[in-house]
PDB file of C-alpha atoms in Angstrom:
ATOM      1  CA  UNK A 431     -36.419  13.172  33.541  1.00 52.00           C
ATOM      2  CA  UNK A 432     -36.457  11.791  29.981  1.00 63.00           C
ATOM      3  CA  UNK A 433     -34.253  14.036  28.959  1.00 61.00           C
ATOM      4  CA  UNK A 434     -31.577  13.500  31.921  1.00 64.00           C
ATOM      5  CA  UNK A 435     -30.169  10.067  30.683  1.00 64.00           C
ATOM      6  CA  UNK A 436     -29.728  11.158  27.100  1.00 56.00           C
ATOM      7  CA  UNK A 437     -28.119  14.040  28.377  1.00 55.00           C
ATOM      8  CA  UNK A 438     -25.817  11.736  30.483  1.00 53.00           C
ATOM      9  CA  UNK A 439     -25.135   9.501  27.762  1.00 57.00           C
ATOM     10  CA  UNK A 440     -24.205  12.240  25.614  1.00 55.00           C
ATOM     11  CA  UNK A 441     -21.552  13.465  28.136  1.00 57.00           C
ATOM     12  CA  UNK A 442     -20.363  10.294  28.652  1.00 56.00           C
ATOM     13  CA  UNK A 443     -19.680  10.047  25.225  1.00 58.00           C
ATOM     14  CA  UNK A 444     -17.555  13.191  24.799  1.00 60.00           C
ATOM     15  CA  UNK A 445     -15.654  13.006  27.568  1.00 54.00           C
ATOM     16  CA  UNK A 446     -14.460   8.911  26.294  1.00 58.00           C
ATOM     17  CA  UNK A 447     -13.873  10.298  22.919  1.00 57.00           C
ATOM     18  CA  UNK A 448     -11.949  13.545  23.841  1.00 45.00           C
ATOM     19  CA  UNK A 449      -9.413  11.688  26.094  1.00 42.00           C
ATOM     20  CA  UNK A 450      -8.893   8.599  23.853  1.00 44.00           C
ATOM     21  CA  UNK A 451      -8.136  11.254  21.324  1.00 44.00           C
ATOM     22  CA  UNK A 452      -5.650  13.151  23.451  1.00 44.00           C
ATOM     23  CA  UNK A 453      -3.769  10.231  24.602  1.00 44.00           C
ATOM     24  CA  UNK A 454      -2.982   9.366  21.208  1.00 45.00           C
ATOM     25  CA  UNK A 455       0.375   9.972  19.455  1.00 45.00           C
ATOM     26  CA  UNK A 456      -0.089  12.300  16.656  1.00 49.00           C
ATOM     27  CA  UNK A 457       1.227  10.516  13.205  1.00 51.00           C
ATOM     28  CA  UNK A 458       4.190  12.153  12.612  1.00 61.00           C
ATOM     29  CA  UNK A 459       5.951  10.751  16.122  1.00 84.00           C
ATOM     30  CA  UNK A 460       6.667   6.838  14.657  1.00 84.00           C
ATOM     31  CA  UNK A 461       8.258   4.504  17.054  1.00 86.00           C
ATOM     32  CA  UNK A 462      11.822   5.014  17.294  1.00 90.00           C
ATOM     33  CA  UNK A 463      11.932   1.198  17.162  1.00 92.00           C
ATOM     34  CA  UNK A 464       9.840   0.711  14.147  1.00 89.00           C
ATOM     35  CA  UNK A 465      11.759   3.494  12.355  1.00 92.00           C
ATOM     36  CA  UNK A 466      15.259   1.482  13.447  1.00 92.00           C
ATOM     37  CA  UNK A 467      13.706  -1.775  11.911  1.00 91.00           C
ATOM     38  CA  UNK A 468      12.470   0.113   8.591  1.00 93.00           C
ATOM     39  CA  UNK A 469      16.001   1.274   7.989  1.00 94.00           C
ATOM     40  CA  UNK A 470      17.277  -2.398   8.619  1.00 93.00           C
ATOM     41  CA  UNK A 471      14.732  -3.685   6.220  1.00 92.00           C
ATOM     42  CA  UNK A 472      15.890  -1.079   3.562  1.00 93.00           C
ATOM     43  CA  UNK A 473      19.427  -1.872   4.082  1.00 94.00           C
ATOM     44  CA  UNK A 474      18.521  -5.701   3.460  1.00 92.00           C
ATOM     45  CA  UNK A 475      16.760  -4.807   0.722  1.00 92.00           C
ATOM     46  CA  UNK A 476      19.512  -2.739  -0.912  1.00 92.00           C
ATOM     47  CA  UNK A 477      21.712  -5.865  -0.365  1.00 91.00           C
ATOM     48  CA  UNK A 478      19.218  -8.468  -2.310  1.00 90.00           C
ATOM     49  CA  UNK A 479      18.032  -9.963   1.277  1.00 90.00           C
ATOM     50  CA  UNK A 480      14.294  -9.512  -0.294  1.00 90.00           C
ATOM     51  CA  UNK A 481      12.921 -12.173   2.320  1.00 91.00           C
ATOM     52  CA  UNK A 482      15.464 -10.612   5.146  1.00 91.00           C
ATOM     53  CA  UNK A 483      13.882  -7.440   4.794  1.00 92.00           C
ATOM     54  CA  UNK A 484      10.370  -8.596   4.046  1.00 93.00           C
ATOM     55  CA  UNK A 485      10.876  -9.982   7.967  1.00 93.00           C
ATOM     56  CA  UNK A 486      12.282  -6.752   9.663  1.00 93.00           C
ATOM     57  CA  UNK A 487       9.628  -4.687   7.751  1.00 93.00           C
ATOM     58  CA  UNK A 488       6.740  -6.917   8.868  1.00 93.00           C
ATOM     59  CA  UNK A 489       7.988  -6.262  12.271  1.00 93.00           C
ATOM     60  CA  UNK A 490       8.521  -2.562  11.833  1.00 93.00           C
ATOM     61  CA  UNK A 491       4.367  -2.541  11.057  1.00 92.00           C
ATOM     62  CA  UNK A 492       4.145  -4.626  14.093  1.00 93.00           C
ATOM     63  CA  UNK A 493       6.314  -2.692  16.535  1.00 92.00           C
ATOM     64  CA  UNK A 494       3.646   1.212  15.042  1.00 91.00           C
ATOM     65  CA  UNK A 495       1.021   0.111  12.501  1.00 92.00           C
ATOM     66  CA  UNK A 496       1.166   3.654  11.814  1.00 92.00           C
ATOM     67  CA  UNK A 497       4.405   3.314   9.791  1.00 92.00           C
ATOM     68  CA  UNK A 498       3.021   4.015   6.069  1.00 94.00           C
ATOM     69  CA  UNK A 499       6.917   3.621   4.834  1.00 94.00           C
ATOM     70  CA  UNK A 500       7.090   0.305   5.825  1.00 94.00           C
ATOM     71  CA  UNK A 501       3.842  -1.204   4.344  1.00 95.00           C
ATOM     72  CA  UNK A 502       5.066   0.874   1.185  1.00 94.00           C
ATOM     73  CA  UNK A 503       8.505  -0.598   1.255  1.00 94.00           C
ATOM     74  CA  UNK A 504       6.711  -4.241   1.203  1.00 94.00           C
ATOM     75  CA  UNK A 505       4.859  -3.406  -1.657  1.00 94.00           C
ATOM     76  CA  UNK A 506       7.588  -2.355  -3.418  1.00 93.00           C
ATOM     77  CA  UNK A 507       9.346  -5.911  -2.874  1.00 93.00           C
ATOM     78  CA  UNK A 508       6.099  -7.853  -3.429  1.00 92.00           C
ATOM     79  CA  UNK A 509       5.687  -6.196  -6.803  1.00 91.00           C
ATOM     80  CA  UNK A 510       9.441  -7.426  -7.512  1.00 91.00           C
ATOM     81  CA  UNK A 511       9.013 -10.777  -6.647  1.00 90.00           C
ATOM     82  CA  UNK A 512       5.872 -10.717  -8.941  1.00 89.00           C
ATOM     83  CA  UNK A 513       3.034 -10.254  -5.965  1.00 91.00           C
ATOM     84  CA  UNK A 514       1.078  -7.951  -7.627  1.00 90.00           C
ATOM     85  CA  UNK A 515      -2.387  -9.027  -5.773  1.00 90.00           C
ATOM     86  CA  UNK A 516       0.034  -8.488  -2.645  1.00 93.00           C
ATOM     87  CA  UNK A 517       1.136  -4.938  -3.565  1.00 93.00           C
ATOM     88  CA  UNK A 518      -1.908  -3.895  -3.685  1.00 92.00           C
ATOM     89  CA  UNK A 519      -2.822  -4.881  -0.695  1.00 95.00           C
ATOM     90  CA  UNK A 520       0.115  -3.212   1.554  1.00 94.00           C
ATOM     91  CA  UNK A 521      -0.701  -0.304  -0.978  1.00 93.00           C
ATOM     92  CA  UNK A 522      -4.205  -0.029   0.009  1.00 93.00           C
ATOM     93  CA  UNK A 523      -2.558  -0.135   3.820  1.00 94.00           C
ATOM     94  CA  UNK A 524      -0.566   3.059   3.710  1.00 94.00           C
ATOM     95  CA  UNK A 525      -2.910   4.565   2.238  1.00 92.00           C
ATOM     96  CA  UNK A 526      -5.680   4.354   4.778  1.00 94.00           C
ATOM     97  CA  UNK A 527      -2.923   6.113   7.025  1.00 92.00           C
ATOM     98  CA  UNK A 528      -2.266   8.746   4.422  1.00 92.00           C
ATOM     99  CA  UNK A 529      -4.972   8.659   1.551  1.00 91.00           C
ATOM    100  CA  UNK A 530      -2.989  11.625  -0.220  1.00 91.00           C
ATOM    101  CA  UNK A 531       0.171   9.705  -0.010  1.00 91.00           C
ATOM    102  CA  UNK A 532       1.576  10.362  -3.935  1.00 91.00           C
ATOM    103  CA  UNK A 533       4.088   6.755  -3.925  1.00 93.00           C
ATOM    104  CA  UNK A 534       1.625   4.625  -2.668  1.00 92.00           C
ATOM    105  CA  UNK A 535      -0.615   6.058  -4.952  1.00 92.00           C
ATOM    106  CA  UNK A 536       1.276   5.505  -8.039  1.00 92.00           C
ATOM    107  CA  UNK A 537       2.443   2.224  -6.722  1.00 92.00           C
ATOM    108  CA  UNK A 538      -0.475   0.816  -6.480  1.00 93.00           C
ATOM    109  CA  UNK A 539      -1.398   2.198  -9.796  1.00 92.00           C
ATOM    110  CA  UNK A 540       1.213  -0.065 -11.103  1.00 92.00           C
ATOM    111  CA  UNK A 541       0.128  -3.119  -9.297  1.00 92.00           C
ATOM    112  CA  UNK A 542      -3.117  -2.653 -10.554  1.00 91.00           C
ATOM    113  CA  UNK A 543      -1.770  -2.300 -14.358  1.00 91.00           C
ATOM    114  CA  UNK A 544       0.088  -5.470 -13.738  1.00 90.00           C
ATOM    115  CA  UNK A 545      -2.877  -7.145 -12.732  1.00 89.00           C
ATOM    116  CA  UNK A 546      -5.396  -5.597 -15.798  1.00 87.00           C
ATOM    117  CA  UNK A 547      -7.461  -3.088 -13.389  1.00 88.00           C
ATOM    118  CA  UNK A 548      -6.261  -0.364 -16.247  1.00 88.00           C
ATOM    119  CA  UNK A 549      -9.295   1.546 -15.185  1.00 90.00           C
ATOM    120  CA  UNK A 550      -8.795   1.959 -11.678  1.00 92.00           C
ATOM    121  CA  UNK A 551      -5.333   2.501 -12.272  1.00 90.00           C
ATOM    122  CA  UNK A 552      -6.417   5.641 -14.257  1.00 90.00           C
ATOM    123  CA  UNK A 553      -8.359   6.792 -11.266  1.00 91.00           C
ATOM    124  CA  UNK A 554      -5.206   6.682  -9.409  1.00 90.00           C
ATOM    125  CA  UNK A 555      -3.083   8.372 -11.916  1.00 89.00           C
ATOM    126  CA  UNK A 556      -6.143  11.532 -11.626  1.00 90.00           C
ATOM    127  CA  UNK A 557      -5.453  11.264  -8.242  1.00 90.00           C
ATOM    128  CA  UNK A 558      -1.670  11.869  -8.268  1.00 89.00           C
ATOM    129  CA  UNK A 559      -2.053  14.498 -11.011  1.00 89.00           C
ATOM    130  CA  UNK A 560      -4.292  16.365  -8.791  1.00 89.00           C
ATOM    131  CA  UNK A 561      -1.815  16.383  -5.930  1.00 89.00           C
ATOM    132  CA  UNK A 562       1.163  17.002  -8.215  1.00 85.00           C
ATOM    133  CA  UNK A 563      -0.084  20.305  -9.275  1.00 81.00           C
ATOM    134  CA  UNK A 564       2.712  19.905 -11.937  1.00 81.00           C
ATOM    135  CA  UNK A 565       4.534  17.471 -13.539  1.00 81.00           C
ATOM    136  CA  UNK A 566       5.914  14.772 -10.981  1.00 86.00           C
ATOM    137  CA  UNK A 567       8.053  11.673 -12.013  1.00 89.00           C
ATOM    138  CA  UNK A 568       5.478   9.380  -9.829  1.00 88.00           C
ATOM    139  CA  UNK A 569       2.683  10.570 -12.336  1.00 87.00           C
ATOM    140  CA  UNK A 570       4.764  10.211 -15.455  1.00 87.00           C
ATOM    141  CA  UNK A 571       6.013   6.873 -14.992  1.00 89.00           C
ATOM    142  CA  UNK A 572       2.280   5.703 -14.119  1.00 88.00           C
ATOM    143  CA  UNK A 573       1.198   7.254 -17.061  1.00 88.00           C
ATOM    144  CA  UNK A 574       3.855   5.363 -19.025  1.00 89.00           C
ATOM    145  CA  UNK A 575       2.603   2.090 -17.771  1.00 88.00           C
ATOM    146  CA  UNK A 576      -0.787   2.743 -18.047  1.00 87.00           C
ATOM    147  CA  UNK A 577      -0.116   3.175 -21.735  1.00 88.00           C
ATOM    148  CA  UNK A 578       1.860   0.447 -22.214  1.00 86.00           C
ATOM    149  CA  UNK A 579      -0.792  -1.918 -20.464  1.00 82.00           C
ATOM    150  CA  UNK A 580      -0.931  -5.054 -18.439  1.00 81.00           C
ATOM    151  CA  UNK A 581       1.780  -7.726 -19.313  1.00 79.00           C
ATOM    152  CA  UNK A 582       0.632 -10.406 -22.009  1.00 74.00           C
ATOM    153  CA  UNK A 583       0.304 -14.031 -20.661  1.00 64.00           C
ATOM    154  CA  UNK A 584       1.884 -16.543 -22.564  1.00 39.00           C
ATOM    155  CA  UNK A 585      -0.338 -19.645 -22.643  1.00 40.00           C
ATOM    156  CA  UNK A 586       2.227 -22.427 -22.744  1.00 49.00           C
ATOM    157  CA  UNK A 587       1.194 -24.699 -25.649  1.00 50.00           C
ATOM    158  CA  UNK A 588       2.003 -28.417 -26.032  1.00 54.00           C
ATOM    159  CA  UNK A 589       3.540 -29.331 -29.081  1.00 57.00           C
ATOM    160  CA  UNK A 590       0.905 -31.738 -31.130  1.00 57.00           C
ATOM    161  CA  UNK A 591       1.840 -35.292 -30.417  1.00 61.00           C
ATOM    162  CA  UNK A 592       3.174 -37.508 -33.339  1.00 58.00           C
ATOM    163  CA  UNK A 593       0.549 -39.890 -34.988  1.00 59.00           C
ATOM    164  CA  UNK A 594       2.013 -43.296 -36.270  1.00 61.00           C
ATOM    165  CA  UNK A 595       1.797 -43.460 -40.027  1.00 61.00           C
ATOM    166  CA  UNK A 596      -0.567 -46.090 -41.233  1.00 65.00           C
ATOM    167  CA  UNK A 597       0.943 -48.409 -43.534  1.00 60.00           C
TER     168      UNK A 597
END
């Protein structure tokens, strides 16, 4: 008897988890209409519509969270537009859907230069090396700003007011 409900439970239990899993969509089928709004968001990038295409690519991620190009393609812009903190962020998003993905990888390896995470940038550039195999351009030009470091800030500085001259 005590071992009747456990056993139940346990069937239960397989029998939710194998169906949810075979009604699923395996990754590689996107939504036709999120794959129609990613190429509309590319085309208003390529024109200089950055905030046209930020739009059709947030909806592209709307329409199949599972489209990794998309949340890639806003990183890209954000990092343009000088988002770094963003980029990261829609980095880190593709690549919980593809951890091995080698642009997002080096992507957000840039972001995180910009930013001053140099170190954890170099744990993404070990990363992409390792999936490269060989030389890849995504690893070289990470490498290149890894070396060349995060951007300096400027402080602006206030020129010294003028003191009277006693007399």
């Amino acid at each position: 008897m005590r071992y009747t409900s456990v056993a139940v439970a346990a069937a239960l239990a397989m029998v939710s988890i194998s169906t949810s899993l075979h009604g699923q969509r395996p990754d590689d089928q996107i939504d036709a209409k999120s794959l129609a709004l990613l190429q509309q968001g590319k085309a208003a990038r390529a024109a200089g519509n950055a905030d046209g295409a930020i739009g059709l690519l947030e909806s592209a991620a709307a329409v199949d969270p599972r489209n990794r190009q998309a949340f890639i393609e806003m990183a890209e812009i954000s990092e343009r537009q000088g988002l770094p903190g963003k980029a990261i962020r829609l980095y880190r998003e593709a690549l919980l859907l593809e951890p091995n993905d080698i642009e997002a990888l080096s992507g957000q390896g840039q972001a995180l230069v910009i930013k001053g995470a140099v170190a954890r940038a170099k744990e993404n550039l070990a990363k992409v090396k390792a999936l490269c195999k060989t030389t890849c351009p995504q690893a070289t030009t990470l490498a290149a700003s890894i070396a060349k470091g995060p951007p300096v800030s400027t402080a602006q500085v206030t020129p010294p007011t003028s003191v009277p001259a006693k007399n």
